[in-house]
Coordinates of C-alpha atoms in Angstrom, one line a residue:
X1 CA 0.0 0.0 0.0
X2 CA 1.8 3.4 -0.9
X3 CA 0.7 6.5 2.0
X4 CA 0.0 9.6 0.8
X5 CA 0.8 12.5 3.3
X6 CA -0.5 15.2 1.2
X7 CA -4.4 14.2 1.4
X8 CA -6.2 15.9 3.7
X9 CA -9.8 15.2 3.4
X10 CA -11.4 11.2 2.9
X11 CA -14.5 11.8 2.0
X12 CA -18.0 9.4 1.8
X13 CA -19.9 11.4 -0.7
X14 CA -23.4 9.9 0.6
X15 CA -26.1 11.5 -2.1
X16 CA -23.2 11.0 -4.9
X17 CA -25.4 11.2 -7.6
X18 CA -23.7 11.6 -11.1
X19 CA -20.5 12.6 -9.6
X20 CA -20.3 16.6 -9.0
X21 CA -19.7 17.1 -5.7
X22 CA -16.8 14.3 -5.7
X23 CA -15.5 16.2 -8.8
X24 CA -15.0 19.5 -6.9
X25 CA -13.5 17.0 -4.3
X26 CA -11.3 15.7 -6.3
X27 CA -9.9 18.9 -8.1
X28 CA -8.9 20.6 -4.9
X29 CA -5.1 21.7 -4.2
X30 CA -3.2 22.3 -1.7
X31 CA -0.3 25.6 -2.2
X32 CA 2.2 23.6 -3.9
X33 CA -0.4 21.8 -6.2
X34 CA -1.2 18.7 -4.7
X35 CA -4.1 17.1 -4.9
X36 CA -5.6 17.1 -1.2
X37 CA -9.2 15.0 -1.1
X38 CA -9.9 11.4 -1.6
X39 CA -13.3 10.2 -1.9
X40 CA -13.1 7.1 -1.6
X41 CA -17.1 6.1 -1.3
X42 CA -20.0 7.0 -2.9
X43 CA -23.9 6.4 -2.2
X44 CA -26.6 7.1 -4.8
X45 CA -30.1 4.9 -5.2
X46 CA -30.3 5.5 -8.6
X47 CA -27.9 2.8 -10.7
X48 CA -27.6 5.2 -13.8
X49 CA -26.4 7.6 -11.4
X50 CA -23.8 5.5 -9.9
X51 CA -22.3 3.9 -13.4
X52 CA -21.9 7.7 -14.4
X53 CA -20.0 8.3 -11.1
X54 CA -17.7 5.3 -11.6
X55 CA -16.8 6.1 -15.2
X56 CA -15.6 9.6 -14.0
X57 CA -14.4 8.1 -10.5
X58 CA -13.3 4.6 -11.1
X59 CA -11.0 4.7 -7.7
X60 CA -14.4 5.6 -5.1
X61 CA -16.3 2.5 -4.0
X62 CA -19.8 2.7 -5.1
X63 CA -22.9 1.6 -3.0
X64 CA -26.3 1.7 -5.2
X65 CA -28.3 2.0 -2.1
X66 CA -30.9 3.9 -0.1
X67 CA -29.6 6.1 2.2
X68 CA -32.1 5.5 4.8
X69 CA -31.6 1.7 4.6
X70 CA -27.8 1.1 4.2
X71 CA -25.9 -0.3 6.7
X72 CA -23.1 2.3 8.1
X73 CA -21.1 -0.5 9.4
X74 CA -20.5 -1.5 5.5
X75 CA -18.6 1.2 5.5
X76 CA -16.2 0.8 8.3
X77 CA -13.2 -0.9 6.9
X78 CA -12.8 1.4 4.3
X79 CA -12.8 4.0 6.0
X80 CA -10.5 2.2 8.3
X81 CA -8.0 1.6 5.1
X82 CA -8.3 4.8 4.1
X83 CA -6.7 6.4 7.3
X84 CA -4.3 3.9 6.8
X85 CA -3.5 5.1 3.2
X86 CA -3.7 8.4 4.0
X87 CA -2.9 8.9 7.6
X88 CA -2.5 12.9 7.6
X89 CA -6.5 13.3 6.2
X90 CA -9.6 13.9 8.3
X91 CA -12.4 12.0 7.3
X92 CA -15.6 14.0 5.8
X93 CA -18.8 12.9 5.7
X94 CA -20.6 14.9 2.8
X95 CA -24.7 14.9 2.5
X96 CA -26.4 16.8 -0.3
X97 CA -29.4 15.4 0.4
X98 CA -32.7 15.6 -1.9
X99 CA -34.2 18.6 -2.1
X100 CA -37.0 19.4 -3.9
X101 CA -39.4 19.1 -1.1
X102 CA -37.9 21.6 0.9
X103 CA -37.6 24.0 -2.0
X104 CA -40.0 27.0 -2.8
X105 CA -39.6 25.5 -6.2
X106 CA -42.5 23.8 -5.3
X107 CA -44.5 26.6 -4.6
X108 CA -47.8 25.4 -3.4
X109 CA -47.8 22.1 -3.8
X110 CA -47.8 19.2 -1.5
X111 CA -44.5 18.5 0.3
X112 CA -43.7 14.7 0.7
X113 CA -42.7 14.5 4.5
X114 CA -40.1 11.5 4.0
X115 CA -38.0 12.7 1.6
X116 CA -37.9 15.9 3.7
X117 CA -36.3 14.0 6.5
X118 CA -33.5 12.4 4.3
X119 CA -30.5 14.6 6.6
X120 CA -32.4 12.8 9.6
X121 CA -30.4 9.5 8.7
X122 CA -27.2 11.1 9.2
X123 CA -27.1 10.5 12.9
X124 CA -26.6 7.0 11.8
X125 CA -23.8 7.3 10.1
X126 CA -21.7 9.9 12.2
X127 CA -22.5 7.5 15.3
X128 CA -20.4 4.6 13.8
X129 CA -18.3 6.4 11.5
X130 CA -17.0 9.1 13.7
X131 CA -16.5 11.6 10.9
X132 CA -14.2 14.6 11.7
X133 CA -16.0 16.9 10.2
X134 CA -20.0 16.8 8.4
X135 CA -20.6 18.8 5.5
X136 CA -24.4 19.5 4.6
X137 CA -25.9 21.3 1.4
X138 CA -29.3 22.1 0.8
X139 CA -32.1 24.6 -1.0
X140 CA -31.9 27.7 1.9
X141 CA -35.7 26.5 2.7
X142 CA -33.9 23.8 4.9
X143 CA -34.0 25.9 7.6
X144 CA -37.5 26.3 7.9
X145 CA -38.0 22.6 7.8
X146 CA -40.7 21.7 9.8
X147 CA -44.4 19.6 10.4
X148 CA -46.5 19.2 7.3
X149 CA -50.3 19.8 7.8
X150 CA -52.7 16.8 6.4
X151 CA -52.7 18.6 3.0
X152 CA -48.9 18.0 2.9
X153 CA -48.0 22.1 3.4
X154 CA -46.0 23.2 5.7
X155 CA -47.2 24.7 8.9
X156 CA -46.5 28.2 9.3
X157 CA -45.5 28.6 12.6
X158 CA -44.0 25.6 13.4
X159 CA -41.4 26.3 10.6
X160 CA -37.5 25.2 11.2
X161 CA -38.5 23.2 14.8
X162 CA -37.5 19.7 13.0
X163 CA -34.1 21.8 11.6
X164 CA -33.6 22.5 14.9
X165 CA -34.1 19.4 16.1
X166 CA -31.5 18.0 13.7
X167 CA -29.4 20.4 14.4
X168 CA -28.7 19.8 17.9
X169 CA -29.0 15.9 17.9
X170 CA -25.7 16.6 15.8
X171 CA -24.1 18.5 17.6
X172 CA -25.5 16.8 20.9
X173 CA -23.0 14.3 19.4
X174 CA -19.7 16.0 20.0
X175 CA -19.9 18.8 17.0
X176 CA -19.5 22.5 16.6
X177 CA -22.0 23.8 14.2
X178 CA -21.8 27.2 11.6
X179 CA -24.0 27.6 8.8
X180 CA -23.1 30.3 6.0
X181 CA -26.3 30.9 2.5
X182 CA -23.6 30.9 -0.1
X183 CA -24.1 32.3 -4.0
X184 CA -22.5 30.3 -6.2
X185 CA -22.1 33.2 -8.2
X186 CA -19.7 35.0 -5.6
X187 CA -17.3 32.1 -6.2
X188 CA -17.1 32.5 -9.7
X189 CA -19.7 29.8 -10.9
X190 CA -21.9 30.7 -13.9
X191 CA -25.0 31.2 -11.8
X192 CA -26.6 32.9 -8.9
X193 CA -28.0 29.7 -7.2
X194 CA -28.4 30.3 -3.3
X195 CA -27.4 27.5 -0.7
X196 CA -27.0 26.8 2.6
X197 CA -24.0 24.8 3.6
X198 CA -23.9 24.1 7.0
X199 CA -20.5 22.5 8.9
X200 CA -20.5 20.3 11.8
X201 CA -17.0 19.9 13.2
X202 CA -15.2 18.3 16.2
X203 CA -12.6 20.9 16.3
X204 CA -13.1 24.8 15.4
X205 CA -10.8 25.3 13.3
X206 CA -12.3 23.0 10.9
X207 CA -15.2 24.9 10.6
X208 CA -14.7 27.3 7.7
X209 CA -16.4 29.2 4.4
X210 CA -14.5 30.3 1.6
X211 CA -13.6 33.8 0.9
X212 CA -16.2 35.7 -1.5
X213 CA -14.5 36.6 -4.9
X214 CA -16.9 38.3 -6.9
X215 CA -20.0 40.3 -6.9
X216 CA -22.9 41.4 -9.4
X217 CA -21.2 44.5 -9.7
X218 CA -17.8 43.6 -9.0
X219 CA -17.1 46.3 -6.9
X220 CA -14.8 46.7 -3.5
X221 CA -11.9 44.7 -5.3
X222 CA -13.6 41.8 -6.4
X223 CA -14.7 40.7 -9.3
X224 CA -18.0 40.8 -11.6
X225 CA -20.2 38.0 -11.7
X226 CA -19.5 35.6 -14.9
X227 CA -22.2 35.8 -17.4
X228 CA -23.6 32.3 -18.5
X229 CA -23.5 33.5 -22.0
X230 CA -20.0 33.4 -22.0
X231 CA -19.8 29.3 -21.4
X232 CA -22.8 28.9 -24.1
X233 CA -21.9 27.7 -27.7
X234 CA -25.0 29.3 -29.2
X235 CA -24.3 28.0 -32.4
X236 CA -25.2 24.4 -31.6
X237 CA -28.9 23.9 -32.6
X238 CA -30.8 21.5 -30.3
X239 CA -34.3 19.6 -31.6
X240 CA -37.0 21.7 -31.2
X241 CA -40.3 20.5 -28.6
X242 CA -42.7 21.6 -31.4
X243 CA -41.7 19.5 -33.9
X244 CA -41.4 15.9 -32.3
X245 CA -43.4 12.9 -34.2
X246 CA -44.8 11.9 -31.0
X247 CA -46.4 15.0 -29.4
X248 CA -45.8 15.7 -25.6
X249 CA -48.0 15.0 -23.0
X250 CA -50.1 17.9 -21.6
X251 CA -48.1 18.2 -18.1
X252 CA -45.1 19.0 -20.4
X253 CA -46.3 22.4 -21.2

């Protein structure tokens, strides 16, 4: 087995999906230009997903699994050979978890209350895998996650008592906690999509945001936000919707 001294984060990427967040993993530097995360697992339900991820990520062990039914203990001895591989990292347990039922993308439409209370199973995993730190990305509405009424809508003012909940069973578990709403677009990223990213860590100094490097305007030294346009090769032609042989369905339009 060769050690690696330079990694610094092993990662379980546990809502993997096609393979972005591991990418960004997996392109970060250190100062002298050395690579400095390993994922080394990834979770995703959806196969097509996963045999995306492993094309891109051949060296991350895949799990096509639910999240809420997977054993944590599978994941033990990998971890376990991991910080023997790479003894200098702290281990990272990333969750983007499904989000569309906390978004206001769904305006007013029923929420479904179990896939609202995917980042509940996390407990599970950080009580046997000991993570150093927990990473946790989500639609900003997450903090307002709360009871659903028997029309599936979120109840007004009981809004963000199950994030709080959450919340402190975490850090109930030996965490600090720091939460920052992050634009992409303030990092450079083609569009102004608004997050929350929220850090649980077992020491402080672990717990920290990146600095902001542009702005709509780009003023006070940093710089204007990249325009989409710029990234688009507006001379491919797609197919158009209107002139398909087999005509779409109503809920299409």
């Amino acid at each position: 087995m060769i050690i690696d001294y330079s990694v610094r984060l092993i990662v379980i990427d546990s809502f993997c999906g096609a393979g972005g967040v591991t990418e960004g993993f997996h392109r970060a530097e250190d100062e002298n230009g050395n690579k400095i995360c390993k994922v080394i697992i990834g979770i995703n339900h959806d196969e097509v997903a996963i045999k995306s991820h492993a094309a891109n990520h051949p060296d991350t062990i895949h799990f096509v699994e639910d999240f809420t039914t997977l054993d944590p203990n599978r994941l033990v001895s990998i971890v376990h050979l991991a910080q023997i591989r790479y003894p200098n990292a702290k281990i990272l347990f990333w969750a983007s978890a499904e989000c569309t039922h906390h978004s206001k993308a769904k305006d007013g439409l029923p929420r479904n209350a179990d896939s609202r209370s995917l980042p509940e199973h996390i407990e599970r995993y950080v009580e046997v895998l000991k993570p150093d730190i927990i990473g946790v990305e989500n639609v900003i509405e997450f903090l307002d996650w709360g009871p659903l009424d028997d029309n599936g809508k979120p109840i007004r003012d009981q809004k963000g008592i199950y994030y709080r909940e959450w919340r402190d069973n975490l850090i109930n578990l030996g965490y600090l906690y720091d939460y920052k709403k992050l634009n992409a677009a303030d990092y450079g990223a083609y569009t102004s999509r608004i997050r929350y990213f929220g850090i649980f860590a077992k020491e402080a100094d672990n717990i920290a945001f990146p600095a902001q490097t542009h702005s709509r305007n780009g003023k006070n030294g940093l710089l204007k936000w990249n325009a989409v346009k710029d990234v688009l090769n507006l001379d491919i032609e797609g197919e158009s919707i209107f002139n398909r042989k087999k005509t779409l369905v109503d809920a299409t339009w």
